[in-house]
XYZ file of C-alpha atoms in Angstrom:
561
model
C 0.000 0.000 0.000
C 0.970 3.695 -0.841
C 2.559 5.577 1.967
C 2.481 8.861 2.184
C 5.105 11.372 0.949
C 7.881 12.518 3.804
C 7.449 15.667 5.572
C 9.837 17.495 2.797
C 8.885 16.167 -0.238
C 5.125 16.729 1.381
C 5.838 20.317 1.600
C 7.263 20.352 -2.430
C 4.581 18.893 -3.616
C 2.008 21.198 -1.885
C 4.067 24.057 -2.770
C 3.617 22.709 -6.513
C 0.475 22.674 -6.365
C -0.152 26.194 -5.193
C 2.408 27.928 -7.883
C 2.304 27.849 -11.546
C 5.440 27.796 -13.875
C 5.865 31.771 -13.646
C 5.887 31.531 -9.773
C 1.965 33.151 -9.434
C 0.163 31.760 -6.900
C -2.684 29.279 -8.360
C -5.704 30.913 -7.280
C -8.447 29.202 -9.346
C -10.034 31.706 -12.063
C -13.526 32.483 -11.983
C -15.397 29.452 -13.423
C -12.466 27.092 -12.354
C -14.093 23.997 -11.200
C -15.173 24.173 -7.602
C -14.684 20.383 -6.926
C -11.145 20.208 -8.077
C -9.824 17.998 -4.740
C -7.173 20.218 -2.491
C -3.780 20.205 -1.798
C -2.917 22.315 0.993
C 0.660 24.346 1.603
C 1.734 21.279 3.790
C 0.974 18.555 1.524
C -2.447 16.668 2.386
C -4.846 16.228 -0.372
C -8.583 16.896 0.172
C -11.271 14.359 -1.130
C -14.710 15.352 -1.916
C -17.280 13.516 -0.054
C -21.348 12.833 -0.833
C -23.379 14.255 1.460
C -21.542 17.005 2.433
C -20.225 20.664 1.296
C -16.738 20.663 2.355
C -13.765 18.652 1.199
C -11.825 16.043 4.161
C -8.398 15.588 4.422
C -7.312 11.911 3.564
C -5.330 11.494 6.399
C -5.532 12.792 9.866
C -3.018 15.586 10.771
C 0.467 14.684 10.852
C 2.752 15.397 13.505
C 5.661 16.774 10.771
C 2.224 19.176 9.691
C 1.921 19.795 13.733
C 5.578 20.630 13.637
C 5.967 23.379 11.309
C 2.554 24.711 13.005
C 4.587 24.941 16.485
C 7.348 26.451 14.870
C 5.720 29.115 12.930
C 3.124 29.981 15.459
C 5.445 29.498 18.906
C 2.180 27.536 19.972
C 2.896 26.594 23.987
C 2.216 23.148 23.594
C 4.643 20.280 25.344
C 2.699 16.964 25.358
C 5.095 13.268 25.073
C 4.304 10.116 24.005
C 5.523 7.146 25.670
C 5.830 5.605 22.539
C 8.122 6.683 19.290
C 6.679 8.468 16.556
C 7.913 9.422 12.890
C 6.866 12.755 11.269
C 4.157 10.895 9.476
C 2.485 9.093 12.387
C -0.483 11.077 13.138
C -0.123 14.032 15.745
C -1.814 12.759 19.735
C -2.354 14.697 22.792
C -3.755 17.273 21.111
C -7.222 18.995 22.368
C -10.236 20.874 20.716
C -8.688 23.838 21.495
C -5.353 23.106 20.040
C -7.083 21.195 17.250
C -9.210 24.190 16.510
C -5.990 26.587 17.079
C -3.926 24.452 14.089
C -7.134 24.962 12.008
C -7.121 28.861 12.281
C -3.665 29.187 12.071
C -3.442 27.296 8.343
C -6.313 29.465 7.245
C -4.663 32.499 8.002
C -1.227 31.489 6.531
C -2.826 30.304 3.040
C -4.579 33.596 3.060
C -1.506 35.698 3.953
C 0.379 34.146 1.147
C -2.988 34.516 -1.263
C -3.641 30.504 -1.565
C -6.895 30.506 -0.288
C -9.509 33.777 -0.116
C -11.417 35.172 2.481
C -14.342 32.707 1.341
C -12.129 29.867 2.197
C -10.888 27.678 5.202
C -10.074 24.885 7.408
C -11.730 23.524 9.986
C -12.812 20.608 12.187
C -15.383 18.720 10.426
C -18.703 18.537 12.207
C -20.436 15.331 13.634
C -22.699 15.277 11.043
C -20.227 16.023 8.296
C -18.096 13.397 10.127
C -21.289 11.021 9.405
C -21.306 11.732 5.677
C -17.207 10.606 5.315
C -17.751 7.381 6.810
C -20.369 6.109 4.823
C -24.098 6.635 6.945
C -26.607 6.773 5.375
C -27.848 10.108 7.472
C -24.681 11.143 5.917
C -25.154 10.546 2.463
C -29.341 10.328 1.667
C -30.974 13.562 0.760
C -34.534 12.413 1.754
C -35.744 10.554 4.709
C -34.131 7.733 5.591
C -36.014 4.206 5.440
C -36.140 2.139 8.708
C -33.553 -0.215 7.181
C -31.356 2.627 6.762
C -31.432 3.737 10.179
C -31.055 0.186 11.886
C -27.847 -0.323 9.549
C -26.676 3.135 10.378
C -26.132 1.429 14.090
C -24.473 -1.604 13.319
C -22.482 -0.774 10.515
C -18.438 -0.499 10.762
C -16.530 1.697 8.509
C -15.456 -1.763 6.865
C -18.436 -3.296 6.519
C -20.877 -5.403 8.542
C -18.156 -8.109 9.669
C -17.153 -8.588 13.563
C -14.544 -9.725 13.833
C -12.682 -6.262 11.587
C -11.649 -8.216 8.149
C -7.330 -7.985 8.214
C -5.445 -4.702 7.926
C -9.026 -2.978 8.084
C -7.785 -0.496 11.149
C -4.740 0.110 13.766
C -7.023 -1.485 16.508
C -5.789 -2.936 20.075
C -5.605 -6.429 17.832
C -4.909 -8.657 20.644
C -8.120 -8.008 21.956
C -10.458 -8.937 19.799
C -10.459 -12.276 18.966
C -10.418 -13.280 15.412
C -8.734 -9.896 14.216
C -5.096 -10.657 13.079
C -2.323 -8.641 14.359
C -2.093 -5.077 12.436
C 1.473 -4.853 12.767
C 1.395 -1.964 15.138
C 1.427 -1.598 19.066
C 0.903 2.323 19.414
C -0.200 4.356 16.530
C 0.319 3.829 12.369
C 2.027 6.201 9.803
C -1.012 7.889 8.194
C -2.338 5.858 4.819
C -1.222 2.502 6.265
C -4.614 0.671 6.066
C -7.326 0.199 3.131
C -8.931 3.970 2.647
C -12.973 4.357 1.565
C -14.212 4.954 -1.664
C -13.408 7.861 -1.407
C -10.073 7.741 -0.433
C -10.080 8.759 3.271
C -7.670 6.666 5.564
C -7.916 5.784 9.214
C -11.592 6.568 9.439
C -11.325 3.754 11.718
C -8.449 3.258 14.610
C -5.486 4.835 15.005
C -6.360 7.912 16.701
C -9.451 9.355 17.617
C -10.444 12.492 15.658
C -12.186 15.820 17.261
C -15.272 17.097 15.509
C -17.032 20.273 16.267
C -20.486 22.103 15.709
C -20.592 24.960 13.135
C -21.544 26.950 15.732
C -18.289 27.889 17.689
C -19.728 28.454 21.105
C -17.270 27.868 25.039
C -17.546 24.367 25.419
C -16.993 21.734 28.170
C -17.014 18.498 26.111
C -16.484 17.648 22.392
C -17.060 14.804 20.262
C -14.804 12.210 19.094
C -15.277 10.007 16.480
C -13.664 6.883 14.535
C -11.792 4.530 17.784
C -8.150 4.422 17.837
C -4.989 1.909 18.397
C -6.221 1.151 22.147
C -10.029 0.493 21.352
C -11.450 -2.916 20.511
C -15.052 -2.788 22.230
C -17.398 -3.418 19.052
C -19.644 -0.685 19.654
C -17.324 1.334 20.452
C -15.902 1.142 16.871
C -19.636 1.149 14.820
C -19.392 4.080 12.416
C -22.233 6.204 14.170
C -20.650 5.990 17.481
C -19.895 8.871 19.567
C -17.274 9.427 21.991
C -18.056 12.615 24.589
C -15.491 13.666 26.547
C -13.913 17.293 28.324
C -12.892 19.697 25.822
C -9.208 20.530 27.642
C -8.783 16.492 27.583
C -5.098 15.268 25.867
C -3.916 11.336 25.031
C -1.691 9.133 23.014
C -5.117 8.420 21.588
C -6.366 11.650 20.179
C -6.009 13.503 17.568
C -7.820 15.512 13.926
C -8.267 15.513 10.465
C -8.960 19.082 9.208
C -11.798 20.093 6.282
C -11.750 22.985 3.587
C -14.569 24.610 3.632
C -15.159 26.882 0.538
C -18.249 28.767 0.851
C -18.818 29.481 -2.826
C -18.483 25.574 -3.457
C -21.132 25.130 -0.375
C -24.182 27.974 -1.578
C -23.520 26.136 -5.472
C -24.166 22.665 -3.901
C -26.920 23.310 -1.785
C -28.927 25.280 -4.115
C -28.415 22.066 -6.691
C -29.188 19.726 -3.550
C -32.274 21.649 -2.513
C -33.508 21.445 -6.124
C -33.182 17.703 -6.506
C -34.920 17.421 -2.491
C -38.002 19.567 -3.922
C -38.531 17.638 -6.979
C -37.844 14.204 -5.127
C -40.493 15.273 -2.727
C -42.946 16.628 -5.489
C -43.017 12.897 -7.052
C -43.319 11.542 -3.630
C -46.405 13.552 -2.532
C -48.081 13.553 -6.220
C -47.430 9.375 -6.102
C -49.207 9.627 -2.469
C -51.973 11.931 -3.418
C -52.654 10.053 -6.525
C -52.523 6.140 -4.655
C -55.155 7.812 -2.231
C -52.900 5.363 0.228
C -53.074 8.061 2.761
C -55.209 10.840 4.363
C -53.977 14.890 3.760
C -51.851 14.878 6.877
C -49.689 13.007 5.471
C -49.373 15.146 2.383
C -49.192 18.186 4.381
C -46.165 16.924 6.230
C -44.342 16.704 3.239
C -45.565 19.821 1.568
C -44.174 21.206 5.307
C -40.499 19.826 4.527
C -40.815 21.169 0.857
C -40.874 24.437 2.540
C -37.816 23.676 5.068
C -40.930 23.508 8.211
C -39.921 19.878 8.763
C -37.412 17.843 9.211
C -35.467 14.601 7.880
C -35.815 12.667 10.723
C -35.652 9.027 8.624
C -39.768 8.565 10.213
C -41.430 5.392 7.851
C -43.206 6.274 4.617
C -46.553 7.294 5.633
C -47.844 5.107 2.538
C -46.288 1.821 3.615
C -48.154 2.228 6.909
C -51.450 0.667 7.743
C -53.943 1.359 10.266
C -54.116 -0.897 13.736
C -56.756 -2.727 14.560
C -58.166 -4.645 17.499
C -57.694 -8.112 16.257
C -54.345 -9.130 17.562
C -52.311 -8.378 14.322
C -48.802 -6.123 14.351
C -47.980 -2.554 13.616
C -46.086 -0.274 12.801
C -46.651 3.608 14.353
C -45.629 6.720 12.495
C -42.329 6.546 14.333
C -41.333 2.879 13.114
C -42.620 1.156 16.588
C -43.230 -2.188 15.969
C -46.102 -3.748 18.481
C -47.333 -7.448 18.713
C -49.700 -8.741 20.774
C -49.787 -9.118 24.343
C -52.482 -12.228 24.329
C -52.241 -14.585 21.137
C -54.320 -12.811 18.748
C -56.132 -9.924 20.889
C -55.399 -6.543 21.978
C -53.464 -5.065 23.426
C -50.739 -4.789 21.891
C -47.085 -4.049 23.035
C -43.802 -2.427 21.398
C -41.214 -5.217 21.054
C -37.969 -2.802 22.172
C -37.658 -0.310 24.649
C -38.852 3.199 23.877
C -35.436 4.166 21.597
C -33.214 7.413 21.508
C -34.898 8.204 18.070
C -38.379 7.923 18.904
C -37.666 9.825 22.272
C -35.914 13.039 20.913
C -38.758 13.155 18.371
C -41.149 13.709 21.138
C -38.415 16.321 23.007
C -37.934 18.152 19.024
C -41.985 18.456 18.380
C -42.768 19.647 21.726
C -40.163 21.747 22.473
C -38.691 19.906 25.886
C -35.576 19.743 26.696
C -33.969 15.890 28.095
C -32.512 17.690 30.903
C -31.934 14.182 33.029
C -29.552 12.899 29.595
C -27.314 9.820 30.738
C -23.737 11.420 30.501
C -22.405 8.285 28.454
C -23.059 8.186 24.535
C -26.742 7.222 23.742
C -27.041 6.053 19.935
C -29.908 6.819 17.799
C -31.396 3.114 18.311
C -30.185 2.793 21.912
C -32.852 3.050 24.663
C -33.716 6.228 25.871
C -33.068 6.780 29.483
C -32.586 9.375 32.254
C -36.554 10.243 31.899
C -39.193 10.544 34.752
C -42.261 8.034 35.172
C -43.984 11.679 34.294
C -42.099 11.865 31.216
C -42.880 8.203 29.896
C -46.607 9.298 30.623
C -46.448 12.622 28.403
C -44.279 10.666 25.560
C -47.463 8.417 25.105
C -50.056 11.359 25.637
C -48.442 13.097 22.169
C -47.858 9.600 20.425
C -51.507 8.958 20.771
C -52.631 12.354 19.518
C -49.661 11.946 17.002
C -51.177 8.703 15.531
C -54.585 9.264 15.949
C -54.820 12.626 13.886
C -52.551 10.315 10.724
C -56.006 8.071 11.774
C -53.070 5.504 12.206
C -55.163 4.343 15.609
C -58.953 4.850 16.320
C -60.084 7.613 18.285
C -60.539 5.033 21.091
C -57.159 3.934 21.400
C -54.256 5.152 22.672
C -50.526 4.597 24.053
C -49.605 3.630 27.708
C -47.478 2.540 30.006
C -47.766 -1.353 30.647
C -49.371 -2.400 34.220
C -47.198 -4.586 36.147
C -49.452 -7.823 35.421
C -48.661 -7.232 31.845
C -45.330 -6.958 31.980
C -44.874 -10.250 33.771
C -47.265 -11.746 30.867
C -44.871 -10.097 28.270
C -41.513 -11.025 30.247
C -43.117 -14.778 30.259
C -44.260 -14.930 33.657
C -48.127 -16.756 33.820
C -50.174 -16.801 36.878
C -48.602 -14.678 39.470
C -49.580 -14.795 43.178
C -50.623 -11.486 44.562
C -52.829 -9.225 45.433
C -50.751 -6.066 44.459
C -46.855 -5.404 42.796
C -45.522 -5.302 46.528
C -46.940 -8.994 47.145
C -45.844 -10.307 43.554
C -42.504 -9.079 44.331
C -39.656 -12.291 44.021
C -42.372 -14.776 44.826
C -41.552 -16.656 41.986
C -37.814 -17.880 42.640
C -37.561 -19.419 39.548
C -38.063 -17.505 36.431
C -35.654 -15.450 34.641
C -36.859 -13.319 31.308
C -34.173 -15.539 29.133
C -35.393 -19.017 30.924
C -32.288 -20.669 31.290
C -31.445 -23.987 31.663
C -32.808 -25.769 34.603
C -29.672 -25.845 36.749
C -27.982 -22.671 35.420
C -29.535 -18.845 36.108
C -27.325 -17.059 34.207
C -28.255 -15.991 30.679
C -27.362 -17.431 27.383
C -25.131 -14.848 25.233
C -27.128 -12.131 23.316
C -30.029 -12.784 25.389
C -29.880 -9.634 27.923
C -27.222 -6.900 28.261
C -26.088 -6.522 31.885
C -23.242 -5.915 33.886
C -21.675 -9.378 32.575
C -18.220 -8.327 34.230
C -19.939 -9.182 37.303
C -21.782 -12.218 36.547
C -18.730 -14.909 36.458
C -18.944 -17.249 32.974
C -20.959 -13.839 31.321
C -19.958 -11.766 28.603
C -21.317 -9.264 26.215
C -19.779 -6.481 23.561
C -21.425 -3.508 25.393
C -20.151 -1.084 28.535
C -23.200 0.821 28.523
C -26.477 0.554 26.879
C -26.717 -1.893 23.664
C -28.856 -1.434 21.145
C -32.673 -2.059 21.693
C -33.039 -4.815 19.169
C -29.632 -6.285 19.688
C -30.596 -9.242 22.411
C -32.326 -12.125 21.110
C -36.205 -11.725 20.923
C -38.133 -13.726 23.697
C -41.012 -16.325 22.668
C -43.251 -12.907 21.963
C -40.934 -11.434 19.884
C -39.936 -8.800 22.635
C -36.102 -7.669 23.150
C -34.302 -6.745 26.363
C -37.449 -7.948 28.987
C -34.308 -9.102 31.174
C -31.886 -6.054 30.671
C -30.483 -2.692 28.837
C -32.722 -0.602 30.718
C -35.188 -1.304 33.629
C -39.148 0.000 32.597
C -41.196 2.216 34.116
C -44.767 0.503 34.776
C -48.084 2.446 35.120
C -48.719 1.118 38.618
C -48.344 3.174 42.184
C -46.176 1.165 44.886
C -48.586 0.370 47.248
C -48.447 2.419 50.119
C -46.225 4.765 48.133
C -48.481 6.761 45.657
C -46.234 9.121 44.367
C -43.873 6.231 43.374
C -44.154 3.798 40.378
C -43.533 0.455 40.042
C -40.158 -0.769 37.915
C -39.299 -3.610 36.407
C -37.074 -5.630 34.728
C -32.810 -6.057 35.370
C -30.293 -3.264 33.394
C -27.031 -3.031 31.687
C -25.787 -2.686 35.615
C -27.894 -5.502 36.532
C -25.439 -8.849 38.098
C -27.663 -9.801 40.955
C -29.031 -13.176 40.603
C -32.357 -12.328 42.640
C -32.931 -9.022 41.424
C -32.238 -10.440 37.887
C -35.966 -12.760 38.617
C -38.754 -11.894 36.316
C -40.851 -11.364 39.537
C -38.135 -8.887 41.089
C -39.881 -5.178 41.227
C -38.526 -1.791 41.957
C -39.759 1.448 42.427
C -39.185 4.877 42.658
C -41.073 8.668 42.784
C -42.142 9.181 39.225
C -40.482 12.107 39.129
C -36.822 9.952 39.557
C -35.225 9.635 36.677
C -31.651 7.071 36.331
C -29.206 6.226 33.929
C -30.711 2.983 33.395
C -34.172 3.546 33.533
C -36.503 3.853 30.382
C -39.728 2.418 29.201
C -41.896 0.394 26.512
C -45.219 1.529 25.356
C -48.554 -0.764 25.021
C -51.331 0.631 22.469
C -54.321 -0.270 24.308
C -57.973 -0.291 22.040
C -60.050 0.982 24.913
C -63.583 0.706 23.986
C -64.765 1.616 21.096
């Protein structure tokens, strides 16, 4: 595989590309084309990437480019390795606000010497920009995203869909995931060592983690990082959508940046093309729709609303694949992509197979204007459970779902969304023919049942079949240090995920005795106690308590018609 060019002949070649044969500086002439890829005045090429205005860097930032930055700039900035690196191993122990600092201080040296204009610069790529490089498809699609897209978009890799990494895919900690062959490197990788994209960007994946940052320059305690590095082997920790929060001031051997070039004549000419193909894309869609008579005006009215820039992309189903619920005990799907089965064999009511997701819940905090001021602190994917909510919250969620769904007439006016009662979620966890007058009276009288019903003379659970705190259950692993996915487990005989773990579930019921508190149930991703792992174990808490592992499912009840 191509390396890349030494620090000197880097510097040549950049310097080539900026001056013509007279010794002018290359400015591009008016009507030049605008996606020509970059070279700046240290060397790194520029790729252009779908889904996204700006052009990335191939490689992250080298520390020979971090070199002539401290030297030029007399930047106070004294950070070691404890590891040898050459000038083209990526730069480390670098923060955002050295990251950003390197950034400015390229701009204003291409400017000074008339390479780039004032229209022109380098920056830190933003999250969602960051999303478009390595492949997502909330990256790359210009119209709302199918529900296929989004699961994929949380499993993916920047490789591909393969666990363990295919060989030479990333500089990974190697001798910790099994299967992965060694990659030939114990601390970081010269830049360009490993298989780029398409498009030609390397190290998208391990090495070092990269900084990203909001458009919006604002004082900032934490930033984002994205992409794993040489230490990392956790799988989700290395899925292409994941996001790593951590301080802003923070420097290690495992962090460092890629720069963009943003040109913002290049940006207004894309999006006005992109906006034209997104307005004629969602002219066929709604004249297709009005034409099937599939659906009611709502529907059509939401997407005339996003013609006009009033909605948003948020990757919700097709409003014309969708059909309306009945009472007779088959599936459906709700405007948000909840899938509900049901809870007897073929009678209402029905109950959503996963735990209320990130997705569906920052819909709810987006349309009515809330803010999730209780957020777990650790990194919550899109299709990871939503927690840190009150019982309160969980209540209001399904108060707008129901008016949500029933104005798309996507439930009858006599149904709605609720919290389960305890006595259902013991039916739906597989637990028939409790004891007990009340939840306080149920609780751990059966000693035998566990949500994954193990073998006879072994509690623990089978791999995939809960996410808990499996480096405290002895013989017990799983891939995930926090929350997993909410479809990740295996589904129980109901086709319901995570009844056993991930998050415990708020239930509609008061504690009796205790009427401001609600009941909870079910074990969580810091869940290792064998009794309080039972199907029958209960919990509960003031419903205005919210936790880091505490979320909920929603049943659509028919009510009476």
């Amino acid at each position: 595989m191509r390396r890349p060019p030494s620090h000197l002949t880097a510097l040549v070649l950049g310097l080539a590309a900026c001056f013509n044969a007279q010794g002018q500086t290359s400015l591009k002439p008016e009507g030049a084309n605008p996606n020509a890829p970059r070279v700046s005045s240290l060397g790194t090429r520029f790729a252009n990437i779908p889904g996204t205005t700006v052009q990335f860097a191939i490689w992250e930032t080298r520390l020979s480019e971090w070199n002539e930055f401290l030297r030029q700039k007399k930047y106070p900035w004294s950070y070691q390795t404890h590891f040898e690196q050459s000038p083209e191993h990526p730069v480390v122990g670098v923060n955002l606000q050295d990251a950003v600092a390197f950034c400015n201080w390229l701009t204003e040296t291409e400017r000074e010497r008339h390479l780039i204009d004032s229209s022109q610069s380098y920056r830190l790529p933003t999250p969602e920009e960051w999303d478009s490089a390595v492949g997502l498809a909330r990256g790359r699609k210009k119209i709302s995203l199918s529900a296929e897209d989004r699961l994929l978009d949380d499993q993916i890799y920047p490789w591909g869909q393969d666990w363990p990494p295919p060989a030479k895919a990333a500089n990974f900690a190697d001798g910790e995931i099994t299967g992965y062959a060694n990659d030939g490197y114990a601390f970081t990788a010269p830049v360009g060592s490993f298989t780029p994209t398409q498009e030609g960007l390397y190290d998208l994946a391990g090495n070092v983690w990269e900084w990203t940052q909001p458009v919006e320059i604002r004082a900032q305690p934490s930033g984002i990082l994205r992409g794993g590095s040489w230490a990392y082997f956790r799988a989700e920790c290395l899925t292409s959508g994941y996001k790593y929060v951590v301080p802003a001031d923070l420097r290690a051997p495992t962090i460092g940046f890629r720069c963009v070039f943003d040109d913002k004549r290049r940006t207004a000419s894309l999006l006005a093309a992109s906006d034209a193909e997104k307005k004629q894309a969602l002219e066929e869609r709604m004249k297709a729709m009005t034409d099937s008579r599939k659906v009611d005006a709502t529907a059509v009215e939401a997407l005339r609303k996003q013609m006009q820039g009033k909605g948003d992309d948020s990757g919700l189903p097709d409003p014309a694949s969708l059909k309306p619920a009945v009472a007779d005990g088959s599936s459906f799907i709700n405007a948000l992509g909840m899938r509900f089965v049901p809870l007897h064999e073929k009678s209402a009511p029905l109950i959503c197979v996963t735990e209320t997701s990130v997705r569906d819940f920052e819909t709810w905090l987006r349309d009515t204007g809330r803010n999730w001021s209780q957020k777990p602190s650790f990194l919550l994917g899109g299709n990871h459970p939503a927690a840190g909510m009150s019982w309160e919250d969980a209540m209001a969620f399904c108060a707008w779902l129901t008016e949500r769904d029933r104005v798309s007439k996507l439930i009858p006016a006599s149904a709605s969304y609720r919290l389960p009662s305890d006595t259902e979620w013991s039916l739906a966890a597989g637990l028939k023919n409790e004891t007990g007058a009340d939840p306080a009276a149920r609780h751990l009288a059966d000693k035998t049942h566990y949500p994954w019903t193990p073998k006879a003379d072994d509690w623990k659970p089978p791999a995939l079949s809960a996410n808990l705190d499996a480096t405290k259950i002895p013989g017990t692993t799983d891939n995930y240090s926090y929350t997993a996915p909410v479809d990740s487990a295996r589904g129980n005989a109901l086709g319901l995920y995570e009844m056993g773990g991930n998050v415990s579930e708020w239930c509609a019921d008061a504690w009796p005795g205790a009427p401001e508190e609600r009941v909870i149930r079910g074990g969580s991703w810091l869940s290792f106690d064998k009794d309080a792992l039972l199907t029958s174990a209960r919990s509960h808490a003031l419903k205005t308590a919210s936790r880091a592992d505490l979320g909920f499912r929603c049943v659509l009840d028919f009510g009476t018609p």
